[in-house]
Tab-separated table of N, CA and C in Angstrom:
chain	number	residue	atom	x	y	z
Z	1	GLN	N	-17.588	18.740	-68.852
Z	1	GLN	CA	-16.215	18.507	-69.276
Z	1	GLN	C	-16.168	17.234	-70.112
Z	2	VAL	N	-15.551	17.309	-71.274
Z	2	VAL	CA	-15.426	16.167	-72.170
Z	2	VAL	C	-13.970	15.719	-72.191
Z	3	GLN	N	-13.737	14.435	-72.026
Z	3	GLN	CA	-12.394	13.867	-72.137
Z	3	GLN	C	-12.363	12.931	-73.331
Z	4	LEU	N	-11.275	13.003	-74.098
Z	4	LEU	CA	-11.185	12.280	-75.359
Z	4	LEU	C	-9.919	11.424	-75.399
Z	5	VAL	N	-10.068	10.173	-75.859
Z	5	VAL	CA	-8.926	9.268	-75.984
Z	5	VAL	C	-8.961	8.632	-77.368
Z	6	GLU	N	-7.909	8.896	-78.158
Z	6	GLU	CA	-7.823	8.333	-79.502
Z	6	GLU	C	-7.103	6.987	-79.490
Z	7	SER	N	-7.426	6.167	-80.486
Z	7	SER	CA	-6.729	4.903	-80.695
Z	7	SER	C	-6.840	4.528	-82.162
Z	8	GLY	N	-6.021	3.557	-82.579
Z	8	GLY	CA	-6.119	3.028	-83.935
Z	8	GLY	C	-5.031	3.459	-84.882
Z	9	GLY	N	-4.146	4.341	-84.428
Z	9	GLY	CA	-3.062	4.758	-85.306
Z	9	GLY	C	-2.038	3.649	-85.497
Z	10	GLY	N	-1.108	3.884	-86.405
Z	10	GLY	CA	-0.073	2.887	-86.639
Z	10	GLY	C	0.672	3.149	-87.917
Z	11	LEU	N	1.449	2.150	-88.323
Z	11	LEU	CA	2.242	2.215	-89.543
Z	11	LEU	C	1.552	1.388	-90.615
Z	12	VAL	N	1.367	1.967	-91.784
Z	12	VAL	CA	0.691	1.283	-92.878
Z	12	VAL	C	1.353	1.673	-94.188
Z	13	GLN	N	1.303	0.787	-95.155
Z	13	GLN	CA	1.860	1.099	-96.465
Z	13	GLN	C	0.890	1.960	-97.266
Z	14	ALA	N	1.434	2.698	-98.201
Z	14	ALA	CA	0.592	3.514	-99.073
Z	14	ALA	C	-0.462	2.634	-99.751
Z	15	GLY	N	-1.683	3.152	-99.800
Z	15	GLY	CA	-2.791	2.399	-100.351
Z	15	GLY	C	-3.570	1.612	-99.318
Z	16	GLY	N	-3.031	1.526	-98.123
Z	16	GLY	CA	-3.676	0.767	-97.061
Z	16	GLY	C	-4.748	1.570	-96.334
Z	17	SER	N	-5.287	0.954	-95.286
Z	17	SER	CA	-6.386	1.565	-94.528
Z	17	SER	C	-6.113	1.496	-93.032
Z	18	LEU	N	-6.690	2.445	-92.331
Z	18	LEU	CA	-6.693	2.456	-90.869
Z	18	LEU	C	-8.026	3.020	-90.407
Z	19	ARG	N	-8.439	2.600	-89.223
Z	19	ARG	CA	-9.642	3.157	-88.621
Z	19	ARG	C	-9.287	3.731	-87.258
Z	20	LEU	N	-9.441	5.028	-87.118
Z	20	LEU	CA	-9.203	5.682	-85.843
Z	20	LEU	C	-10.499	5.735	-85.039
Z	21	SER	N	-10.347	5.597	-83.733
Z	21	SER	CA	-11.482	5.713	-82.829
Z	21	SER	C	-11.190	6.782	-81.789
Z	22	CYS	N	-12.242	7.432	-81.328
Z	22	CYS	CA	-12.115	8.446	-80.289
Z	22	CYS	C	-13.206	8.179	-79.266
Z	23	ALA	N	-12.789	7.728	-78.089
Z	23	ALA	CA	-13.731	7.453	-77.011
Z	23	ALA	C	-13.882	8.704	-76.157
Z	24	ALA	N	-15.109	9.115	-75.965
Z	24	ALA	CA	-15.388	10.339	-75.222
Z	24	ALA	C	-16.087	10.031	-73.911
Z	25	SER	N	-15.760	10.790	-72.912
Z	25	SER	CA	-16.464	10.692	-71.635
Z	25	SER	C	-16.956	12.079	-71.257
Z	26	GLY	N	-18.078	12.115	-70.557
Z	26	GLY	CA	-18.666	13.396	-70.204
Z	26	GLY	C	-20.154	13.361	-70.426
Z	27	PRO	N	-20.882	14.155	-69.711
Z	27	PRO	CA	-22.339	14.063	-69.752
Z	27	PRO	C	-22.988	14.635	-70.993
Z	28	THR	N	-22.251	15.386	-71.802
Z	28	THR	CA	-22.898	16.082	-72.912
Z	28	THR	C	-22.353	15.666	-74.266
Z	29	PHE	N	-21.748	14.476	-74.366
Z	29	PHE	CA	-21.139	14.069	-75.626
Z	29	PHE	C	-22.121	14.157	-76.774
Z	30	GLY	N	-23.328	13.756	-76.575
Z	30	GLY	CA	-24.295	13.727	-77.663
Z	30	GLY	C	-24.631	15.091	-78.213
Z	31	SER	N	-24.309	16.152	-77.515
Z	31	SER	CA	-24.624	17.490	-77.991
Z	31	SER	C	-23.402	18.212	-78.532
Z	32	ASN	N	-22.268	17.523	-78.609
Z	32	ASN	CA	-21.037	18.130	-79.130
Z	32	ASN	C	-20.800	17.710	-80.576
Z	33	SER	N	-20.502	18.690	-81.408
Z	33	SER	CA	-19.968	18.322	-82.703
Z	33	SER	C	-18.510	17.928	-82.510
Z	34	MET	N	-18.029	17.057	-83.363
Z	34	MET	CA	-16.707	16.472	-83.206
Z	34	MET	C	-15.885	16.661	-84.469
Z	35	GLY	N	-14.578	16.644	-84.294
Z	35	GLY	CA	-13.712	16.775	-85.449
Z	35	GLY	C	-12.451	15.953	-85.296
Z	36	TRP	N	-11.858	15.623	-86.422
Z	36	TRP	CA	-10.523	15.028	-86.472
Z	36	TRP	C	-9.599	16.049	-87.127
Z	37	PHE	N	-8.468	16.278	-86.486
Z	37	PHE	CA	-7.451	17.181	-86.993
Z	37	PHE	C	-6.144	16.408	-87.108
Z	38	ARG	N	-5.196	16.964	-87.820
Z	38	ARG	CA	-3.875	16.347	-87.892
Z	38	ARG	C	-2.792	17.414	-87.935
Z	39	GLN	N	-1.620	17.001	-87.485
Z	39	GLN	CA	-0.480	17.912	-87.500
Z	39	GLN	C	0.761	17.122	-87.879
Z	40	ALA	N	1.352	17.509	-88.983
Z	40	ALA	CA	2.599	16.901	-89.441
Z	40	ALA	C	3.771	17.711	-88.886
Z	41	PRO	N	4.943	17.107	-88.784
Z	41	PRO	CA	6.111	17.834	-88.262
Z	41	PRO	C	6.367	19.119	-89.041
Z	42	GLY	N	6.526	20.227	-88.303
Z	42	GLY	CA	6.825	21.504	-88.928
Z	42	GLY	C	5.642	22.206	-89.557
Z	43	LYS	N	4.454	21.635	-89.383
Z	43	LYS	CA	3.253	22.230	-89.978
Z	43	LYS	C	2.215	22.531	-88.910
Z	44	GLY	N	1.241	23.353	-89.259
Z	44	GLY	CA	0.180	23.686	-88.333
Z	44	GLY	C	-0.877	22.603	-88.252
Z	45	ARG	N	-1.739	22.704	-87.275
Z	45	ARG	CA	-2.819	21.738	-87.118
Z	45	ARG	C	-3.914	22.060	-88.142
Z	46	GLU	N	-4.374	21.044	-88.836
Z	46	GLU	CA	-5.377	21.252	-89.877
Z	46	GLU	C	-6.560	20.319	-89.696
Z	47	ILE	N	-7.710	20.798	-90.130
Z	47	ILE	CA	-8.915	19.982	-90.078
Z	47	ILE	C	-8.817	18.845	-91.077
Z	48	VAL	N	-9.273	17.679	-90.673
Z	48	VAL	CA	-9.381	16.534	-91.578
Z	48	VAL	C	-10.851	16.295	-91.901
Z	49	ALA	N	-11.658	16.175	-90.839
Z	49	ALA	CA	-13.084	15.932	-91.017
Z	49	ALA	C	-13.818	16.337	-89.759
Z	50	ALA	N	-15.106	16.648	-89.911
Z	50	ALA	CA	-15.918	17.025	-88.763
Z	50	ALA	C	-17.326	16.502	-88.951
Z	51	ILE	N	-18.031	16.347	-87.824
Z	51	ILE	CA	-19.381	15.798	-87.872
Z	51	ILE	C	-20.240	16.503	-86.838
Z	52	SER	N	-21.478	16.798	-87.206
Z	52	SER	CA	-22.380	17.486	-86.292
Z	52	SER	C	-22.818	16.561	-85.168
Z	53	TRP	N	-23.493	17.120	-84.170
Z	53	TRP	CA	-23.823	16.349	-82.984
Z	53	TRP	C	-24.688	15.136	-83.312
Z	54	GLY	N	-25.595	15.279	-84.255
Z	54	GLY	CA	-26.480	14.179	-84.590
Z	54	GLY	C	-25.949	13.289	-85.706
Z	55	GLY	N	-24.845	13.715	-86.312
Z	55	GLY	CA	-24.253	12.931	-87.401
Z	55	GLY	C	-24.813	13.238	-88.774
Z	56	GLY	N	-25.758	14.182	-88.837
Z	56	GLY	CA	-26.397	14.456	-90.112
Z	56	GLY	C	-25.602	15.324	-91.055
Z	57	SER	N	-24.641	16.051	-90.525
Z	57	SER	CA	-23.809	16.925	-91.351
Z	57	SER	C	-22.348	16.581	-91.146
Z	58	THR	N	-21.613	16.572	-92.251
Z	58	THR	CA	-20.183	16.283	-92.177
Z	58	THR	C	-19.412	17.289	-93.029
Z	59	TYR	N	-18.120	17.395	-92.719
Z	59	TYR	CA	-17.217	18.258	-93.474
Z	59	TYR	C	-15.915	17.496	-93.676
Z	60	TYR	N	-15.339	17.625	-94.871
Z	60	TYR	CA	-14.059	16.984	-95.162
Z	60	TYR	C	-13.119	17.985	-95.816
Z	61	ALA	N	-11.868	17.920	-95.437
Z	61	ALA	CA	-10.849	18.678	-96.144
Z	61	ALA	C	-10.741	18.132	-97.567
Z	62	ASP	N	-10.430	19.007	-98.504
Z	62	ASP	CA	-10.338	18.588	-99.901
Z	62	ASP	C	-9.338	17.447	-100.081
Z	63	SER	N	-8.286	17.459	-99.289
Z	63	SER	CA	-7.224	16.466	-99.452
Z	63	SER	C	-7.652	15.054	-99.081
Z	64	VAL	N	-8.764	14.903	-98.368
Z	64	VAL	CA	-9.182	13.565	-97.935
Z	64	VAL	C	-10.547	13.161	-98.478
Z	65	LYS	N	-11.200	14.057	-99.198
Z	65	LYS	CA	-12.527	13.735	-99.743
Z	65	LYS	C	-12.464	12.494	-100.613
Z	66	GLY	N	-13.424	11.614	-100.410
Z	66	GLY	CA	-13.485	10.379	-101.183
Z	66	GLY	C	-12.617	9.260	-100.629
Z	67	ARG	N	-11.760	9.569	-99.654
Z	67	ARG	CA	-10.874	8.550	-99.062
Z	67	ARG	C	-11.176	8.313	-97.590
Z	68	PHE	N	-11.559	9.359	-96.873
Z	68	PHE	CA	-11.817	9.259	-95.437
Z	68	PHE	C	-13.314	9.408	-95.173
Z	69	THR	N	-13.773	8.745	-94.103
Z	69	THR	CA	-15.168	8.854	-93.683
Z	69	THR	C	-15.230	9.023	-92.178
Z	70	ILE	N	-15.917	10.067	-91.744
Z	70	ILE	CA	-16.122	10.294	-90.313
Z	70	ILE	C	-17.517	9.815	-89.931
Z	71	SER	N	-17.627	9.213	-88.761
Z	71	SER	CA	-18.926	8.755	-88.275
Z	71	SER	C	-18.911	8.800	-86.754
Z	72	ARG	N	-20.081	8.668	-86.165
Z	72	ARG	CA	-20.158	8.678	-84.707
Z	72	ARG	C	-21.265	7.733	-84.255
Z	73	ASP	N	-21.063	7.194	-83.059
Z	73	ASP	CA	-22.057	6.351	-82.409
Z	73	ASP	C	-22.292	6.953	-81.031
Z	74	ASN	N	-23.342	7.741	-80.901
Z	74	ASN	CA	-23.574	8.440	-79.633
Z	74	ASN	C	-23.924	7.464	-78.507
Z	75	ALA	N	-24.461	6.309	-78.846
Z	75	ALA	CA	-24.758	5.312	-77.814
Z	75	ALA	C	-23.475	4.773	-77.192
Z	76	LYS	N	-22.384	4.777	-77.981
Z	76	LYS	CA	-21.093	4.300	-77.490
Z	76	LYS	C	-20.141	5.443	-77.159
Z	77	ASN	N	-20.604	6.679	-77.314
Z	77	ASN	CA	-19.753	7.845	-77.048
Z	77	ASN	C	-18.440	7.763	-77.835
Z	78	THR	N	-18.545	7.416	-79.088
Z	78	THR	CA	-17.351	7.184	-79.901
Z	78	THR	C	-17.499	7.821	-81.272
Z	79	VAL	N	-16.396	8.402	-81.739
Z	79	VAL	CA	-16.301	8.946	-83.088
Z	79	VAL	C	-15.225	8.170	-83.832
Z	80	TYR	N	-15.472	7.933	-85.103
Z	80	TYR	CA	-14.549	7.135	-85.911
Z	80	TYR	C	-14.056	7.937	-87.113
Z	81	LEU	N	-12.875	7.559	-87.583
Z	81	LEU	CA	-12.356	8.080	-88.844
Z	81	LEU	C	-11.819	6.901	-89.632
Z	82	GLN	N	-12.562	6.503	-90.651
Z	82	GLN	CA	-12.110	5.441	-91.535
Z	82	GLN	C	-11.258	6.066	-92.629
Z	83	MET	N	-10.018	5.607	-92.739
Z	83	MET	CA	-9.070	6.171	-93.693
Z	83	MET	C	-8.669	5.101	-94.697
Z	84	ASN	N	-9.020	5.309	-95.939
Z	84	ASN	CA	-8.682	4.379	-97.017
Z	84	ASN	C	-7.736	5.045	-98.005
Z	85	SER	N	-7.104	4.232	-98.821
Z	85	SER	CA	-6.194	4.737	-99.865
Z	85	SER	C	-5.200	5.736	-99.282
Z	86	LEU	N	-4.587	5.348	-98.193
Z	86	LEU	CA	-3.685	6.268	-97.501
Z	86	LEU	C	-2.460	6.592	-98.345
Z	87	LYS	N	-1.991	7.818	-98.173
Z	87	LYS	CA	-0.832	8.326	-98.908
Z	87	LYS	C	0.246	8.749	-97.907
Z	88	PRO	N	1.496	8.772	-98.336
Z	88	PRO	CA	2.561	9.229	-97.428
Z	88	PRO	C	2.286	10.620	-96.853
Z	89	GLU	N	1.631	11.479	-97.617
Z	89	GLU	CA	1.350	12.826	-97.116
Z	89	GLU	C	0.263	12.854	-96.045
Z	90	ASP	N	-0.361	11.717	-95.779
Z	90	ASP	CA	-1.315	11.627	-94.668
Z	90	ASP	C	-0.606	11.394	-93.337
Z	91	THR	N	0.703	11.173	-93.377
Z	91	THR	CA	1.469	10.944	-92.159
Z	91	THR	C	1.379	12.160	-91.247
Z	92	ALA	N	0.942	11.937	-90.009
Z	92	ALA	CA	0.764	13.032	-89.054
Z	92	ALA	C	0.309	12.462	-87.716
Z	93	LEU	N	0.282	13.338	-86.731
Z	93	LEU	CA	-0.357	13.029	-85.458
Z	93	LEU	C	-1.810	13.454	-85.588
Z	94	TYR	N	-2.717	12.529	-85.368
Z	94	TYR	CA	-4.144	12.780	-85.548
Z	94	TYR	C	-4.810	13.008	-84.192
Z	95	TYR	N	-5.564	14.097	-84.121
Z	95	TYR	CA	-6.243	14.478	-82.887
Z	95	TYR	C	-7.758	14.422	-83.063
Z	96	CYS	N	-8.418	13.974	-82.024
Z	96	CYS	CA	-9.858	14.063	-81.923
Z	96	CYS	C	-10.180	15.314	-81.096
Z	97	ALA	N	-11.249	16.011	-81.450
Z	97	ALA	CA	-11.600	17.222	-80.726
Z	97	ALA	C	-13.107	17.378	-80.655
Z	98	ALA	N	-13.552	18.077	-79.625
Z	98	ALA	CA	-14.979	18.332	-79.421
Z	98	ALA	C	-15.219	19.832	-79.283
Z	99	THR	N	-16.336	20.262	-79.823
Z	99	THR	CA	-16.726	21.665	-79.728
Z	99	THR	C	-18.080	21.773	-79.038
Z	100	SER	N	-18.339	22.930	-78.439
Z	100	SER	CA	-19.625	23.153	-77.784
Z	100	SER	C	-20.744	23.371	-78.801
Z	101	TYR	N	-20.369	23.671	-80.047
Z	101	TYR	CA	-21.370	23.877	-81.070
Z	101	TYR	C	-22.020	22.554	-81.456
Z	102	THR	N	-23.290	22.608	-81.793
Z	102	THR	CA	-23.980	21.413	-82.276
Z	102	THR	C	-23.870	21.307	-83.802
Z	103	ARG	N	-23.600	22.435	-84.485
Z	103	ARG	CA	-23.424	22.419	-85.942
Z	103	ARG	C	-22.010	21.938	-86.250
Z	104	VAL	N	-21.819	21.473	-87.456
Z	104	VAL	CA	-20.485	21.040	-87.850
Z	104	VAL	C	-19.552	22.247	-87.903
Z	105	SER	N	-18.331	22.058	-87.463
Z	105	SER	CA	-17.356	23.139	-87.426
Z	105	SER	C	-16.012	22.658	-87.949
Z	106	PHE	N	-15.355	23.483	-88.758
Z	106	PHE	CA	-14.046	23.118	-89.275
Z	106	PHE	C	-12.949	24.060	-88.784
Z	107	LEU	N	-13.264	24.907	-87.804
Z	107	LEU	CA	-12.313	25.880	-87.303
Z	107	LEU	C	-11.648	25.390	-86.022
Z	108	VAL	N	-10.318	25.375	-86.017
Z	108	VAL	CA	-9.577	24.905	-84.848
Z	108	VAL	C	-9.989	25.674	-83.598
Z	109	GLY	N	-10.183	26.976	-83.733
Z	109	GLY	CA	-10.479	27.824	-82.589
Z	109	GLY	C	-11.823	27.562	-81.935
Z	110	GLU	N	-12.692	26.827	-82.623
Z	110	GLU	CA	-14.022	26.538	-82.055
Z	110	GLU	C	-14.022	25.256	-81.242
Z	111	TYR	N	-12.903	24.565	-81.188
Z	111	TYR	CA	-12.819	23.307	-80.443
Z	111	TYR	C	-12.110	23.532	-79.116
Z	112	GLY	N	-12.792	23.187	-78.037
Z	112	GLY	CA	-12.234	23.434	-76.718
Z	112	GLY	C	-11.695	22.206	-76.014
Z	113	TYR	N	-11.990	21.032	-76.566
Z	113	TYR	CA	-11.565	19.782	-75.935
Z	113	TYR	C	-10.757	18.977	-76.944
Z	114	TRP	N	-9.602	18.487	-76.501
Z	114	TRP	CA	-8.685	17.777	-77.391
Z	114	TRP	C	-8.169	16.504	-76.745
Z	115	GLY	N	-7.980	15.475	-77.561
Z	115	GLY	CA	-7.307	14.285	-77.096
Z	115	GLY	C	-5.804	14.451	-77.186
Z	116	GLN	N	-5.077	13.391	-76.828
Z	116	GLN	CA	-3.613	13.434	-76.838
Z	116	GLN	C	-3.025	13.136	-78.216
Z	117	GLY	N	-3.826	12.570	-79.087
Z	117	GLY	CA	-3.363	12.288	-80.439
Z	117	GLY	C	-2.920	10.849	-80.620
Z	118	THR	N	-3.017	10.377	-81.856
Z	118	THR	CA	-2.533	9.050	-82.225
Z	118	THR	C	-1.755	9.188	-83.536
Z	119	GLN	N	-0.588	8.558	-83.590
Z	119	GLN	CA	0.305	8.720	-84.734
Z	119	GLN	C	-0.114	7.827	-85.894
Z	120	VAL	N	-0.177	8.408	-87.074
Z	120	VAL	CA	-0.408	7.662	-88.306
Z	120	VAL	C	0.795	7.882	-89.211
Z	121	THR	N	1.423	6.780	-89.615
Z	121	THR	CA	2.583	6.854	-90.493
Z	121	THR	C	2.319	5.995	-91.725
Z	122	VAL	N	2.438	6.610	-92.896
Z	122	VAL	CA	2.183	5.911	-94.150
Z	122	VAL	C	3.502	5.838	-94.923
Z	123	SER	N	3.949	4.629	-95.181
Z	123	SER	CA	5.210	4.438	-95.893
Z	123	SER	C	4.951	4.288	-97.391
Z	124	SER	N	5.906	4.754	-98.165
Z	124	SER	CA	5.757	4.693	-99.636
Z	124	SER	C	6.295	3.393	-100.206
């Protein structure tokens, strides 16, 4: 069983940066691929970025390519999302998630473990 706790959200002006962290607990964290998702009011949950269990493979949504970076530190059981050049349309509740797959995954349905989310608000 994997438990996930996100932190690092907040209010930032457009063009600013935030770094989200996801602390994981559980005996198999190192074998789980991880993802960051977001959900804006009135919209569905969408993939932002994902990373394979070893960190060698990553996936980014087109809307965040070149601005966001996902990384993980398996020694600290933590996944990060560095967000630069933030835009108002990045405003959403951001979720960390874990999948049983070791390969990178961008499908919501493949993730069985979810955190509670952290709010990111970008003002114009």
